[in-house]
CSV table of C-alpha atoms in Angstrom, one decimal:
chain,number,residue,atom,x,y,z
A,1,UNK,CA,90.4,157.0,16.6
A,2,UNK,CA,88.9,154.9,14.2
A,3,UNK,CA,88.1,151.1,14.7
A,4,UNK,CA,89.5,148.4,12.9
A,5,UNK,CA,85.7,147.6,11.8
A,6,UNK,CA,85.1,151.1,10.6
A,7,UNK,CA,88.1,150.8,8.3
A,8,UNK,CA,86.7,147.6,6.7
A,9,UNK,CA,85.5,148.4,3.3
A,10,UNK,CA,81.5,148.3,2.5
A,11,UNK,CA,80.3,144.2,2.2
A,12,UNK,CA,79.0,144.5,-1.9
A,13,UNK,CA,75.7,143.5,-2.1
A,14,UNK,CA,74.8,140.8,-4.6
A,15,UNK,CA,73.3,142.5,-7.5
A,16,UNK,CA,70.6,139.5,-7.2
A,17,UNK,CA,69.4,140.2,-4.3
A,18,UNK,CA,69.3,144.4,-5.0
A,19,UNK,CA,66.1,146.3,-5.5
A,20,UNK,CA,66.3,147.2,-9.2
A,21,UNK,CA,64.0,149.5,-10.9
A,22,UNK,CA,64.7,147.0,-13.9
A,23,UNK,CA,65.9,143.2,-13.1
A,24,UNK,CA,68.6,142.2,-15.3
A,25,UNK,CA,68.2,138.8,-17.0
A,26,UNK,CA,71.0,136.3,-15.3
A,27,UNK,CA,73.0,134.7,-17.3
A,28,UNK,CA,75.8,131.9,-16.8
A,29,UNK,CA,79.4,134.1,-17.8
A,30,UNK,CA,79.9,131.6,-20.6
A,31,UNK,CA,78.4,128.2,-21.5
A,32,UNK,CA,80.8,125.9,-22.6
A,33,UNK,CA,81.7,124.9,-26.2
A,34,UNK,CA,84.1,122.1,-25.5
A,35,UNK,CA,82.9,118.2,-24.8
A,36,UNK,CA,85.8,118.3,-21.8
A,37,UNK,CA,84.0,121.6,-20.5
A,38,UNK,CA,80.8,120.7,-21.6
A,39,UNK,CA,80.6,117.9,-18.9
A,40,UNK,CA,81.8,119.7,-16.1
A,41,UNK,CA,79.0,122.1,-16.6
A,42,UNK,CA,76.5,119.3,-17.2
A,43,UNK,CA,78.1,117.9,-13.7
A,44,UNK,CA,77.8,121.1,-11.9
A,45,UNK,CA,74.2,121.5,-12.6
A,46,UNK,CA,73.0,118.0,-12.1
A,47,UNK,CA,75.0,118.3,-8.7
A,48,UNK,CA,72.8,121.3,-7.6
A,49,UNK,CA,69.6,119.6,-8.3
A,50,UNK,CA,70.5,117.1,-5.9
A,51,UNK,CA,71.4,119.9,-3.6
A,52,UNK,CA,68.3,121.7,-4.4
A,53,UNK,CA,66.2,118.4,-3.1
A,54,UNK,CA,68.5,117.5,-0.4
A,55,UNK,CA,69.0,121.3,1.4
A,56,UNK,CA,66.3,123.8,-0.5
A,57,UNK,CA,67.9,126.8,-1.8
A,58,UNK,CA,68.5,128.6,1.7
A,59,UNK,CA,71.4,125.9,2.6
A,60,UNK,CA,72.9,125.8,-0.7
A,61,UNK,CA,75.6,127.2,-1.7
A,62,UNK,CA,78.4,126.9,-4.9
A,63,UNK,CA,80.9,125.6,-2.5
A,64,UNK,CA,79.0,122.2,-2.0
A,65,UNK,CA,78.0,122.1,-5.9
A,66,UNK,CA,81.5,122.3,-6.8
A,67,UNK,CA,82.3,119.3,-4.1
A,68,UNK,CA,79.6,117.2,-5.4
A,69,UNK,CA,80.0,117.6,-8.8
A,70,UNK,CA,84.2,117.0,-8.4
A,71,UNK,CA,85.0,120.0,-9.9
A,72,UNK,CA,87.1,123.0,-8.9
A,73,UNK,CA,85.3,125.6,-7.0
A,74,UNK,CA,87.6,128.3,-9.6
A,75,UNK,CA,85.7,126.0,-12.4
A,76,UNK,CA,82.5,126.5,-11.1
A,77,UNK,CA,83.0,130.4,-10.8
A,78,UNK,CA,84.3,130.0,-14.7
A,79,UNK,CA,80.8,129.4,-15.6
A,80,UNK,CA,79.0,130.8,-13.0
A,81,UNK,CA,78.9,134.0,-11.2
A,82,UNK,CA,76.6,133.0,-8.1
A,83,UNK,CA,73.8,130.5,-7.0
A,84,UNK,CA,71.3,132.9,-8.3
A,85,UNK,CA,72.4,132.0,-11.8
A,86,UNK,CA,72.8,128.6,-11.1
A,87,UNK,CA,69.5,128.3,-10.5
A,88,UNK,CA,68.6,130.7,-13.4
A,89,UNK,CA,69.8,128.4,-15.3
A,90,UNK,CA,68.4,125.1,-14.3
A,91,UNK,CA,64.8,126.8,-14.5
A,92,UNK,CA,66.0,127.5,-18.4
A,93,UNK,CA,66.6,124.2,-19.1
A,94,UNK,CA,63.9,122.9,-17.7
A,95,UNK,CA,61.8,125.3,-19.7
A,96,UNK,CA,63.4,124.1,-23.1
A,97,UNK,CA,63.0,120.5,-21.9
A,98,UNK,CA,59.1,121.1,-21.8
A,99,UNK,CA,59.5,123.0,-25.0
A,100,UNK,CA,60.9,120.2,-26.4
A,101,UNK,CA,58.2,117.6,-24.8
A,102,UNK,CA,55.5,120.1,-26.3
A,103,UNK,CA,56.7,120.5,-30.0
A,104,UNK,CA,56.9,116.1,-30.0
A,105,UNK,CA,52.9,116.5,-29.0
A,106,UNK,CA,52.6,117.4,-32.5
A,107,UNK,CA,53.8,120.6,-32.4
A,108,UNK,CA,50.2,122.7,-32.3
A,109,UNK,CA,46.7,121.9,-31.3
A,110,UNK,CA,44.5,120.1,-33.3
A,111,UNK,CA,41.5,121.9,-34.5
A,112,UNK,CA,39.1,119.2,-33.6
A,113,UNK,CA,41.2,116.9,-30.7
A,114,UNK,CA,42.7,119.1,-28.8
A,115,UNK,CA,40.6,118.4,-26.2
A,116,UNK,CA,42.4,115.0,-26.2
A,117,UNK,CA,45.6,116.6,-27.1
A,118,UNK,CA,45.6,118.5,-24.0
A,119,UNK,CA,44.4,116.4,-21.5
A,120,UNK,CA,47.0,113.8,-22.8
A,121,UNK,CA,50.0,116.7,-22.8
A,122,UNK,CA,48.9,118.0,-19.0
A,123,UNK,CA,49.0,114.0,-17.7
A,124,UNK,CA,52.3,114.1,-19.4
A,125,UNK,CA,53.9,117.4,-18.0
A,126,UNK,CA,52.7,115.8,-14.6
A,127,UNK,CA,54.4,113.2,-14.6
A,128,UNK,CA,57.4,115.0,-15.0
A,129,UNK,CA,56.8,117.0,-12.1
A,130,UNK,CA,56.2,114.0,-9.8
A,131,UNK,CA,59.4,111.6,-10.8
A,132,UNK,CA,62.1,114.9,-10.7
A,133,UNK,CA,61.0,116.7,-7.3
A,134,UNK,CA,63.6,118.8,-8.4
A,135,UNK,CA,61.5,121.0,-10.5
A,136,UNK,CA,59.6,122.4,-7.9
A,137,UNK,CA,62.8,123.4,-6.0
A,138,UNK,CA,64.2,125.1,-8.9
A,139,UNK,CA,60.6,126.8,-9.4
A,140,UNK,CA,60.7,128.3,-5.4
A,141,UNK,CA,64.3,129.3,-5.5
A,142,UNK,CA,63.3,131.2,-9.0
A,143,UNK,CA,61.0,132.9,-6.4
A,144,UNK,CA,63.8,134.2,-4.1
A,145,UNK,CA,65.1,137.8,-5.9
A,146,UNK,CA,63.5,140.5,-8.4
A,147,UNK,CA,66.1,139.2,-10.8
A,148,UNK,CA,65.4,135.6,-10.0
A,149,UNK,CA,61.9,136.3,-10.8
A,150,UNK,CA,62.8,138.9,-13.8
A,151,UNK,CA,64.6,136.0,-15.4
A,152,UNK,CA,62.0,133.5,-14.5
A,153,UNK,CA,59.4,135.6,-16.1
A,154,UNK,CA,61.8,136.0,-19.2
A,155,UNK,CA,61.8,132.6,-19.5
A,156,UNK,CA,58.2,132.1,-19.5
A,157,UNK,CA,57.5,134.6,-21.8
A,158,UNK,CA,59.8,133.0,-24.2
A,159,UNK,CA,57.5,129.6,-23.6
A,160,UNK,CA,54.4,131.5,-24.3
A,161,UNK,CA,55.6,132.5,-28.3
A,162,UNK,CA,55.7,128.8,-28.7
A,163,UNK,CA,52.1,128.6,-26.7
A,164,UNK,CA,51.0,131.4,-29.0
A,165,UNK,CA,51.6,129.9,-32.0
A,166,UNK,CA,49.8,126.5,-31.4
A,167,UNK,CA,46.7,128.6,-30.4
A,168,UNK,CA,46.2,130.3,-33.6
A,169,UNK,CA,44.3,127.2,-35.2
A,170,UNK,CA,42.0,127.4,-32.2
A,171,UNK,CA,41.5,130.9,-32.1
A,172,UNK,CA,41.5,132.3,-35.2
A,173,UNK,CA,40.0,135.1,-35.1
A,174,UNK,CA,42.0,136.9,-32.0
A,175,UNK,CA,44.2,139.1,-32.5
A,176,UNK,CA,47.8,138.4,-32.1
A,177,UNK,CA,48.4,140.8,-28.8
A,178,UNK,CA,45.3,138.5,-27.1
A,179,UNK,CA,46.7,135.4,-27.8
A,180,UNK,CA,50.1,136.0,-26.5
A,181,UNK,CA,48.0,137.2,-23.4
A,182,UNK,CA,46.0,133.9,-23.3
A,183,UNK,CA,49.3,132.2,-23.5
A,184,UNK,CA,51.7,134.1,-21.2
A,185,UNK,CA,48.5,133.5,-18.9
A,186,UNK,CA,48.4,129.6,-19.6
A,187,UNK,CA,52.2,129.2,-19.3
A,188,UNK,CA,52.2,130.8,-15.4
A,189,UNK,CA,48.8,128.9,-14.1
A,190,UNK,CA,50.3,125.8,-15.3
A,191,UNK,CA,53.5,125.9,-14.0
A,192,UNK,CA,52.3,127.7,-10.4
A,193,UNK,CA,49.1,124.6,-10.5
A,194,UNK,CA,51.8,122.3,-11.1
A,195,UNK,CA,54.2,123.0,-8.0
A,196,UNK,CA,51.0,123.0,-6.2
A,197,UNK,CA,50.1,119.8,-7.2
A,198,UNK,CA,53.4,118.3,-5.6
A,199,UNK,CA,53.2,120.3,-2.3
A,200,UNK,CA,53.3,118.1,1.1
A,201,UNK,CA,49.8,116.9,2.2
A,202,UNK,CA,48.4,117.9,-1.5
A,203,UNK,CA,46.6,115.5,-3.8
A,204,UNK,CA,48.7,115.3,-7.1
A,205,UNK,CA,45.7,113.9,-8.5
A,206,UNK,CA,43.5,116.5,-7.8
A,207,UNK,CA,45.3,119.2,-8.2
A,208,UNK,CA,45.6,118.3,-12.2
A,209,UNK,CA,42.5,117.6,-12.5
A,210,UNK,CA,41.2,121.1,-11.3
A,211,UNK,CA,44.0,122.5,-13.7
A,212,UNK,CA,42.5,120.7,-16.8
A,213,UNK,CA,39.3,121.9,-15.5
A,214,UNK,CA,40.9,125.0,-15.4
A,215,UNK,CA,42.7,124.9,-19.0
A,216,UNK,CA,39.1,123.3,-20.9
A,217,UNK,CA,36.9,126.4,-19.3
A,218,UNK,CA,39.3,129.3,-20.2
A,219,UNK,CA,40.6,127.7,-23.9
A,220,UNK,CA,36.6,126.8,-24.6
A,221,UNK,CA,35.6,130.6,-23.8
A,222,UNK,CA,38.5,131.4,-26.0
A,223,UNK,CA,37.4,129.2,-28.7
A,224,UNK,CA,33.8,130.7,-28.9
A,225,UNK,CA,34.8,134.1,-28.4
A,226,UNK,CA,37.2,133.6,-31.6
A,227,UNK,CA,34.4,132.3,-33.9
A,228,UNK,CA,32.2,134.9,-32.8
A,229,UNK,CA,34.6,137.4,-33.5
A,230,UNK,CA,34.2,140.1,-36.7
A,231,UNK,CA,38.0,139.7,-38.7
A,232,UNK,CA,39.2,143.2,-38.6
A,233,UNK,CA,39.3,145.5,-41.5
C-alpha cells in the first residue's frame, strides 16, 4: 500500500533555480501603468532593498517584502512572480539609474579630456556604491541562478551599446564588433571592481583607484591601437 507521502504530487521546481540550456530573461508579470499601482510597486521594491541590506538574499523572502512595504502579499504576486524577479528587477533599475548618471556626464567621451571625464565619472559611480549598500546586495543575489545571471548579463549588455557609442570618438578606427567587446568588457570589470571595493575589511579607496588604473591602461591601449589602425576597404 502506498504512503500518504508517495501520493503527494512532485514539489515544482522554480524555473529560476532550473539548469537551462538557455536562461530566460525574468521579467516582472506586468509593471504598473497607474499612479495608485505605480506606488505600490515603487513601495515593494524599496522595501526589498532594505530587506536585501538587513537579511542578504538567502533570508528573504516575498512574504516579508509585502509586510514591509504594507501591501497585500496577492498584490505583490500581481507584479511579481518570485524573489528571483524581484531582484531582477532592482538590478534593472539600478542599471538605468547609472545610465542615466552616465548620459548627464555629457553623454560621450571627450576626445581630448576624457582622461578627466573618467576619472571624475568613476569617483562619481563610487560614491553611489558607498551611500546605498544596497547595490552590492542586489549585485550578489543577481549571482544566485543561471537565469539570475542570464538576466544580469542581459542587462549589462544593454549598458555596454550605450558604452559603445561613447567610445567611438576615442577609437575610431575599431571596428564596431571590437568596441562592443571593449565595452561589454568595461561594463563587467567595473561593476565586479566596484562590489569589491565595498567588501568588509577592503579599502574603498584603493580598490577605485586600482580600477581607474585599470580603466586608463586598457582605454590608452585602445586609443593607440585605433590610430594605428588601417580603415578598412
Amino acid at each position: 500500500m502506498e504512503s500518504s507521502a508517495s501520493k503527494q504530487a512532485p514539489r515544482r521546481v522554480d524555473p529560476a533555480l532550473e539548469l537551462q540550456s538557455d536562461p530566460q530573461e525574468l521579467l516582472p508579470r506586468r509593471r504598473p501603468t497607474q499612479e495608485r499601482s505605480r506606488r505600490k510597486f515603487d513601495a515593494l521594491l524599496a522595501a526589498s532593498r532594505e530587506l536585501l541590506v538587513d537579511v542578504g538574499f538567502e533570508s528573504f523572502t516575498c512574504e516579508e517584502v509585502a509586510a514591509r512595504a504594507d501591501v497585500p502579499i496577492g498584490t505583490l504576486y500581481q507584479f511579481f512572480a518570485n524573489k528571483y524577479v524581484i531582484v531582477c528587477e532592482l538590478n534593472r533599475q539600478d542599471l538605468v539609474g547609472v545610465q542615466h548618471e552616465l548620459a548627464q556626464f555629457n553623454g560621450e567621451v571627450p576626445s581630448l579630456d576624457w582622461l578627466r571625464f573618467l576619472n571624475a565619472f568613476v569617483d562619481h559611480m563610487s560614491g553611489l556604491w558607498t551611500s546605498d549598500p544596497s547595490r552590492r546586495e542586489v549585485w550578489l543575489a543577481m549571482q544566485s541562478t543561471p537565469s539570475t545571471r542570464a538576466t544580469g548579463a542581459i542587462h549589462e549588455k544593454a549598458f555596454a551599446e550605450q558604452v559603445s557609442r561613447m567610445l567611438a570618438p576615442l577609437t575610431p578606427q575599431t571596428t564596431r564588433e571590437r568596441r562592443t567587446m571593449m565595452a561589454e568588457v568595461l561594463v563587467h570589470v567595473v561593476y565586479s571592481m566596484l562590489n569589491f571595493s565595498v567588501q568588509d575589511n577592503q579599502s574603498h579607496a584603493d580598490a577605485v583607484a586600482e580600477l581607474k588604473r585599470l580603466m586608463v591602461a586598457y582605454l590608452l591601449v585602445a586609443e593607440k591601437e585605433s590610430r594605428t589602425t588601417t580603415p578598412a576597404g
